[in-house]
Tab-separated table of C-alpha atoms in Angstrom:
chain	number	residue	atom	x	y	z
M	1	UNK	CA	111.502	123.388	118.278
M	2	UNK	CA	110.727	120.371	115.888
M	3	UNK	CA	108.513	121.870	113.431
M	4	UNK	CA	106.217	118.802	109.957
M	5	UNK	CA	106.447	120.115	107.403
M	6	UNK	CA	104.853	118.621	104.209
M	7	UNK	CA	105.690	119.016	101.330
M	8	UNK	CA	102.892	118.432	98.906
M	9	UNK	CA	102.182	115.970	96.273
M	10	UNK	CA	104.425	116.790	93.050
M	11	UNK	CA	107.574	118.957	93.042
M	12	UNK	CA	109.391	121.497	94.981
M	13	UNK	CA	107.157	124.340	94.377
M	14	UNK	CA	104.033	122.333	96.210
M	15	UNK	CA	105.109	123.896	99.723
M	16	UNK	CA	103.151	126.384	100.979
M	17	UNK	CA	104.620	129.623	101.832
M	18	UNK	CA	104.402	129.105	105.524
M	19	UNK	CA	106.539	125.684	105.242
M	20	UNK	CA	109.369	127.856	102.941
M	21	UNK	CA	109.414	130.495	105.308
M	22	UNK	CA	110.013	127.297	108.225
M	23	UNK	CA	112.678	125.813	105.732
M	24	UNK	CA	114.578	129.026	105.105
M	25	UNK	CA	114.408	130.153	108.789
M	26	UNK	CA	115.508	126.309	110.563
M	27	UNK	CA	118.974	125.733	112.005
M	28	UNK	CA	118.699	121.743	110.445
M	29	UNK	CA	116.558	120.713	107.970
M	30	UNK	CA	115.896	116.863	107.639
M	31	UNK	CA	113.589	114.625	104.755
M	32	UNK	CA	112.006	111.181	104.788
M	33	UNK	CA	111.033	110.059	101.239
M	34	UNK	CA	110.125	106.347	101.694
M	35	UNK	CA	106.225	106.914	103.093
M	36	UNK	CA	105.968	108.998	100.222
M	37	UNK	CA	107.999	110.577	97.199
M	38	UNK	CA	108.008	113.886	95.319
M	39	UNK	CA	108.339	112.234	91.674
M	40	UNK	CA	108.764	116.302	89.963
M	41	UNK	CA	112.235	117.216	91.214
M	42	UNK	CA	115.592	116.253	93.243
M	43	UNK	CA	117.403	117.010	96.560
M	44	UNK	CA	119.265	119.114	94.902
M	45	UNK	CA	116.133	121.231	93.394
M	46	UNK	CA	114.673	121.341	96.711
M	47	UNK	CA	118.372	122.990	98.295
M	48	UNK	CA	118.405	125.133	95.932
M	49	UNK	CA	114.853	126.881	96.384
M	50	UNK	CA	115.318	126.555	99.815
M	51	UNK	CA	119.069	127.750	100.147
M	52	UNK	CA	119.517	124.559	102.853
M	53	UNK	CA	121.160	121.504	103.395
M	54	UNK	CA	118.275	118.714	103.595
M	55	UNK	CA	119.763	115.681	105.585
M	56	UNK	CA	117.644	112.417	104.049
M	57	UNK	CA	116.421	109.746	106.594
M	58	UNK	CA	116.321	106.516	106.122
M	59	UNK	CA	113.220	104.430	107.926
M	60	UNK	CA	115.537	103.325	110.336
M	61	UNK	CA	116.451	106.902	111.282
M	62	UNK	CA	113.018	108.107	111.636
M	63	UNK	CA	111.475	104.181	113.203
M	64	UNK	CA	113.995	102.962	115.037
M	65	UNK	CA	117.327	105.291	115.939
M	66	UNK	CA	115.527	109.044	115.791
M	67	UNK	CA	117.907	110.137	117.897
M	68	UNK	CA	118.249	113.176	115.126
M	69	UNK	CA	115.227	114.962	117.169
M	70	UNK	CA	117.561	115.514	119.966
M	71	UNK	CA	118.890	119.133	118.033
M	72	UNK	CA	115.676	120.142	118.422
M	73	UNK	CA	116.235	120.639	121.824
M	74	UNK	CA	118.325	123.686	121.310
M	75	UNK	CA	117.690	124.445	117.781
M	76	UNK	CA	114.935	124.711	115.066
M	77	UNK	CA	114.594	121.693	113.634
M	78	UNK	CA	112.184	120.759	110.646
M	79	UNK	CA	111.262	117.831	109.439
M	80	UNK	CA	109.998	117.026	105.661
M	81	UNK	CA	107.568	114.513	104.407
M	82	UNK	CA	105.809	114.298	100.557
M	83	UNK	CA	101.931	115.088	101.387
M	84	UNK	CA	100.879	116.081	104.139
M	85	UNK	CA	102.441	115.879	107.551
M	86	UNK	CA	101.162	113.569	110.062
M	87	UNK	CA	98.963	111.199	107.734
M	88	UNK	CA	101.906	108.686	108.489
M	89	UNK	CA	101.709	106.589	112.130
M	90	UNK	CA	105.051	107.470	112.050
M	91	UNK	CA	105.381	110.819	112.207
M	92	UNK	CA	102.617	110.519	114.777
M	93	UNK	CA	104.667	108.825	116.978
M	94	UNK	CA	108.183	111.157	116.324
M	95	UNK	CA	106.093	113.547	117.508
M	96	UNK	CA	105.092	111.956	120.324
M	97	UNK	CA	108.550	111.280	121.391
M	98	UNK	CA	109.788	114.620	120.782
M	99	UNK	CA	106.627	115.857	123.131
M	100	UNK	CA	108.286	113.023	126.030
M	101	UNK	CA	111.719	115.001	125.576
M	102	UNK	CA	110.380	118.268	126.112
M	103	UNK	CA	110.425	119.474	122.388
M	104	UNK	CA	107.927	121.577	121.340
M	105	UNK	CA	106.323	121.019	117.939
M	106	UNK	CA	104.766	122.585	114.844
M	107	UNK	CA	102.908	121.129	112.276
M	108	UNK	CA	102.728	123.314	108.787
M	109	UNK	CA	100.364	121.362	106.231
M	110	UNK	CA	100.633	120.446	103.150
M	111	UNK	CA	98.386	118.915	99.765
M	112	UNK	CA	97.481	115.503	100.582
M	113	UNK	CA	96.253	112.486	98.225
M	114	UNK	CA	93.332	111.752	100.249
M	115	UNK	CA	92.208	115.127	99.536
M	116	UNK	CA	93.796	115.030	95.344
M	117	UNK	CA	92.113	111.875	94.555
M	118	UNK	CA	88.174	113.898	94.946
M	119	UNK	CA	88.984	117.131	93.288
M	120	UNK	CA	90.497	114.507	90.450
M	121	UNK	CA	88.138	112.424	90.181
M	122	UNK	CA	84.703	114.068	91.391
M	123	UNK	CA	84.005	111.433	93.970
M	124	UNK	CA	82.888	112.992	97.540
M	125	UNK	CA	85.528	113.055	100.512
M	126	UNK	CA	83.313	112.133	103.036
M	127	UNK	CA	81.875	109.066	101.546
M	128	UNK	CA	85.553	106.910	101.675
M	129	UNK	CA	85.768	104.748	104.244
M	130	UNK	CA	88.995	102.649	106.008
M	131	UNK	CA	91.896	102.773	103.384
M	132	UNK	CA	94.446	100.349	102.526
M	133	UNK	CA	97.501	99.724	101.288
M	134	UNK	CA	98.397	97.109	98.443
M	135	UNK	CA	102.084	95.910	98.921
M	136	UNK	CA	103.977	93.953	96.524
M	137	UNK	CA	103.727	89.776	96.612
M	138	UNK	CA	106.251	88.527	99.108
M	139	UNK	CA	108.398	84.951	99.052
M	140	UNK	CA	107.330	82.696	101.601
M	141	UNK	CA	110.312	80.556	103.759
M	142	UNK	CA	108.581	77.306	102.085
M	143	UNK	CA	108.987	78.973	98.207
M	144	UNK	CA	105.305	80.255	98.008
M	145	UNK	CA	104.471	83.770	96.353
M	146	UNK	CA	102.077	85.418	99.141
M	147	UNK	CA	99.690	87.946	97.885
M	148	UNK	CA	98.008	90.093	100.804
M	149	UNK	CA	94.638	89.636	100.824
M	150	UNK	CA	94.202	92.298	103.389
M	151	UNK	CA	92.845	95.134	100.497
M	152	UNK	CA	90.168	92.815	99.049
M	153	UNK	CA	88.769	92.576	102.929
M	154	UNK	CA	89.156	96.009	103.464
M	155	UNK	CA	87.137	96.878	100.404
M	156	UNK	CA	84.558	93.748	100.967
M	157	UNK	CA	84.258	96.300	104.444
M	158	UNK	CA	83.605	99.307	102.507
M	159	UNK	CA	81.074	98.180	100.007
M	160	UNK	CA	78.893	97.104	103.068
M	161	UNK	CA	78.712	100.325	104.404
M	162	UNK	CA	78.751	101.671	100.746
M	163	UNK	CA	81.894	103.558	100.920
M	164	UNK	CA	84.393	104.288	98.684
M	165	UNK	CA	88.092	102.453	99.443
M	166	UNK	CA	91.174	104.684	98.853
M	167	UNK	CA	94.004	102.201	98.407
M	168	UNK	CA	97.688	103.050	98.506
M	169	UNK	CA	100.258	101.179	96.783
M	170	UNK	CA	103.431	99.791	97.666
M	171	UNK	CA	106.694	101.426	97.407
M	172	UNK	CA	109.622	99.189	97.723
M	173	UNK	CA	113.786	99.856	96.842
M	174	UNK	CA	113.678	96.852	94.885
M	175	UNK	CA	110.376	95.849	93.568
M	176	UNK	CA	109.981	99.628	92.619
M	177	UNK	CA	106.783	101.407	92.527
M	178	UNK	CA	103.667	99.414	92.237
M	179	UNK	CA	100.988	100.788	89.363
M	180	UNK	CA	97.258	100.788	88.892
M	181	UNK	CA	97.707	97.932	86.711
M	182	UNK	CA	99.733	95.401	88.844
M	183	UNK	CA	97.256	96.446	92.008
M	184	UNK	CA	93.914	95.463	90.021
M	185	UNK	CA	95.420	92.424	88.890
M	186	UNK	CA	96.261	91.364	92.532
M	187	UNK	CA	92.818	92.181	93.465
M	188	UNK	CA	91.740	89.917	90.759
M	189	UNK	CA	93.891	87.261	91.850
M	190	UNK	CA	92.373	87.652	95.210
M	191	UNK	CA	88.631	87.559	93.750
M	192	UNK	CA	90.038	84.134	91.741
M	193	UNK	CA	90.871	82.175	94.582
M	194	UNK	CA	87.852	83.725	96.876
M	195	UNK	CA	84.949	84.054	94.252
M	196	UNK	CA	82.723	86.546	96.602
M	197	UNK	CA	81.969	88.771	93.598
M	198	UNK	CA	83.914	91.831	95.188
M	199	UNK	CA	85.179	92.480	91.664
M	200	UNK	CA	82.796	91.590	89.791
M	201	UNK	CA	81.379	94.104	87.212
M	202	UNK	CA	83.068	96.484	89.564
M	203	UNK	CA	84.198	100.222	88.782
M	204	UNK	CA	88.125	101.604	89.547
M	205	UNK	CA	89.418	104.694	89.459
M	206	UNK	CA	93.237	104.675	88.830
M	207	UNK	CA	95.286	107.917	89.064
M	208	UNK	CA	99.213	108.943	88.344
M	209	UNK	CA	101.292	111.749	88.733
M	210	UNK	CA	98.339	113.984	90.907
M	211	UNK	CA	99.631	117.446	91.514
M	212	UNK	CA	101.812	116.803	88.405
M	213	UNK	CA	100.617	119.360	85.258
M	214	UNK	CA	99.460	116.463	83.713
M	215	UNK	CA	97.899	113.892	86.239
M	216	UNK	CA	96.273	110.837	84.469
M	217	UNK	CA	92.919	110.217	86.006
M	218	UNK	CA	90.717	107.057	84.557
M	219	UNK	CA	87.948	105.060	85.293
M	220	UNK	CA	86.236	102.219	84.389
M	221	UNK	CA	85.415	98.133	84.816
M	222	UNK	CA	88.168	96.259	86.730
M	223	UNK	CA	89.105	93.876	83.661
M	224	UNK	CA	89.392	96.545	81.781
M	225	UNK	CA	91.212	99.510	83.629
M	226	UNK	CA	93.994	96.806	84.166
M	227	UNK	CA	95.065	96.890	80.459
M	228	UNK	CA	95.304	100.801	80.714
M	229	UNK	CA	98.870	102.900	80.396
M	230	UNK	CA	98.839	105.003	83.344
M	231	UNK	CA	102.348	106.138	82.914
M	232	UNK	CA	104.672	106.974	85.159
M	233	UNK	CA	104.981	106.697	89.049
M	234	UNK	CA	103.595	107.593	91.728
M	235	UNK	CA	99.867	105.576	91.373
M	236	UNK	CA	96.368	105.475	93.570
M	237	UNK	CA	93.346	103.033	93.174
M	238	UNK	CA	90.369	103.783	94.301
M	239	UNK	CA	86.874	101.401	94.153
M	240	UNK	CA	84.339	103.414	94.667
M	241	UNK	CA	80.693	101.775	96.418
M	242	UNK	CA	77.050	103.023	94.807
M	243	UNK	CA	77.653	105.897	92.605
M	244	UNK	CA	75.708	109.488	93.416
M	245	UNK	CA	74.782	110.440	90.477
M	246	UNK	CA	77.150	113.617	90.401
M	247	UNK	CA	79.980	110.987	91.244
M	248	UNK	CA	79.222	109.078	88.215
M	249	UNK	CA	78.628	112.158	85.596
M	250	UNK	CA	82.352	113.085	87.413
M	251	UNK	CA	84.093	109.468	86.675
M	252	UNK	CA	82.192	109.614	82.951
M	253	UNK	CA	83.124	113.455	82.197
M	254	UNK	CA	86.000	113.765	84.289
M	255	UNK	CA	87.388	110.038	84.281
M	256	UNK	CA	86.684	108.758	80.863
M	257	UNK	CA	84.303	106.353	82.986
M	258	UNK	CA	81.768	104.050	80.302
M	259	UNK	CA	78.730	106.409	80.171
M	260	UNK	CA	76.351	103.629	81.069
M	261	UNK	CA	77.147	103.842	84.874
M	262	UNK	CA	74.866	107.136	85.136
M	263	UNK	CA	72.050	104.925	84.866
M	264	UNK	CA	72.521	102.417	87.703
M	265	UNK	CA	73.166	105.482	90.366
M	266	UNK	CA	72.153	106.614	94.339
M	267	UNK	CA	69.811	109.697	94.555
């Protein structure tokens, strides 16, 4: 049996009793931190409340050479992820693979993000549309500093069918963890080079740390938000479309949002 497990959004206490009972009860337990990262405690925190060994993957282990999975053919096997399990393509597809060897699966659930990012900041869950994810500028073989321009479409997308963008940001071994700030100022070199007004006067929501006892959760105009000290890791945009006006009395009250965008609202 190969049972996801996910872990939650903040520390080792964010697993639900079900996945600890999974944990404490598996012959092998194995981790992948690069899709996502607990930023409140260790490996060795996470051993200790769960009285296991926890084997770390590295992308390769869980992409490419997963041959790990194979255990789970005569032992219980689970498998931990930050968030919750199965948001990833990849652990879609380890799944799937596991299913073509005859393994059978669990999935136990855990806090996600997507989920964090309304209850923080008051916006509704089922007006967000496609996300994206922001990754860090790249070198080009000619010299040139790329800057994906994939995010500014996908929220160009949104706004047309006035819904919200959630939009992930990049998490790299080298470049580190991209913030709020360095995201809205690629977005703004984006809206520089493409003038199509995507940015323009436009709200953000930024938030750090969610699930953490002390989450930072702001909002306000582009030009602005970008100057603002988030903090530490791990960071989340969001630009919202048209405001309900219980979204914006949420971003003002909740978010620190200027008061002034109650009055330019959606019934």
């Amino acid at each position: 049996m190969l049972t996801f497990i996910g872990l939650g959004l903040f520390d080792e206490k964010d697993i639900s009793v079900k996945g600890l009972e999974a944990v404490q009860n598996a012959d092998m337990v194995f981790a992948e931190f690069y899709t996502s990262v607990l930023m409140g405690t260790t490996i060795e925190r996470l051993e200790e409340l769960y009285g296991k060994k926890v084997r770390i993957l590295s992308r390769e282990d869980v992409e490419q050479y997963p041959g790990w999975i194979d255990h789970a053919k005569e032992k219980n096997i689970v498998f931990l992820t930050g968030g919750d399990t199965m948001v990833s393509t990849t652990h879609v597809d380890l799944r799937l693979r596991a299913q073509d060897a005859g393994i059978g699966t669990e999935l136990i659930h855990g806090a996600s993000i997507s989920s964090a990012v309304c209850g923080l900041s008051g916006l509704q869950n089922y007006r967000f549309g496609k996300a994206s994810t922001i990754p860090h500028p790249y070198t080009s073989s000619r010299g040139r500093t790329i800057v994906s321009e994939t995010p500014y479409d996908t929220i160009k997308m949104n706004m047309e069918k006035d819904m919200h963008t959630l939009i992930f940001l990049d998490i790299d071994k080298k470049k580190g963890y991209m913030t709020v700030n360095q995201a809205l100022e690629l977005l703004l070199e984006v809206e520089g080079r493409r003038a199509e007004g995507i940015m323009d006067n436009t709200i953000a929501v930024g938030i750090a740390r969610a699930g953490s006892p002390e989450p930072s959760v702001k909002a306000g105009y582009v030009n602005k938000l970008k100057e603002h000290d988030f903090g530490g890791p791990l960071h989340i945009v969001v630009i919202p479309a048209a405001l309900h006006f219980i979204e914006a009395e949420a971003l003002v009250k909740l978010a620190g949002a200027p008061p002034e965008i109650m009055y330019s609202t959606e019934d």
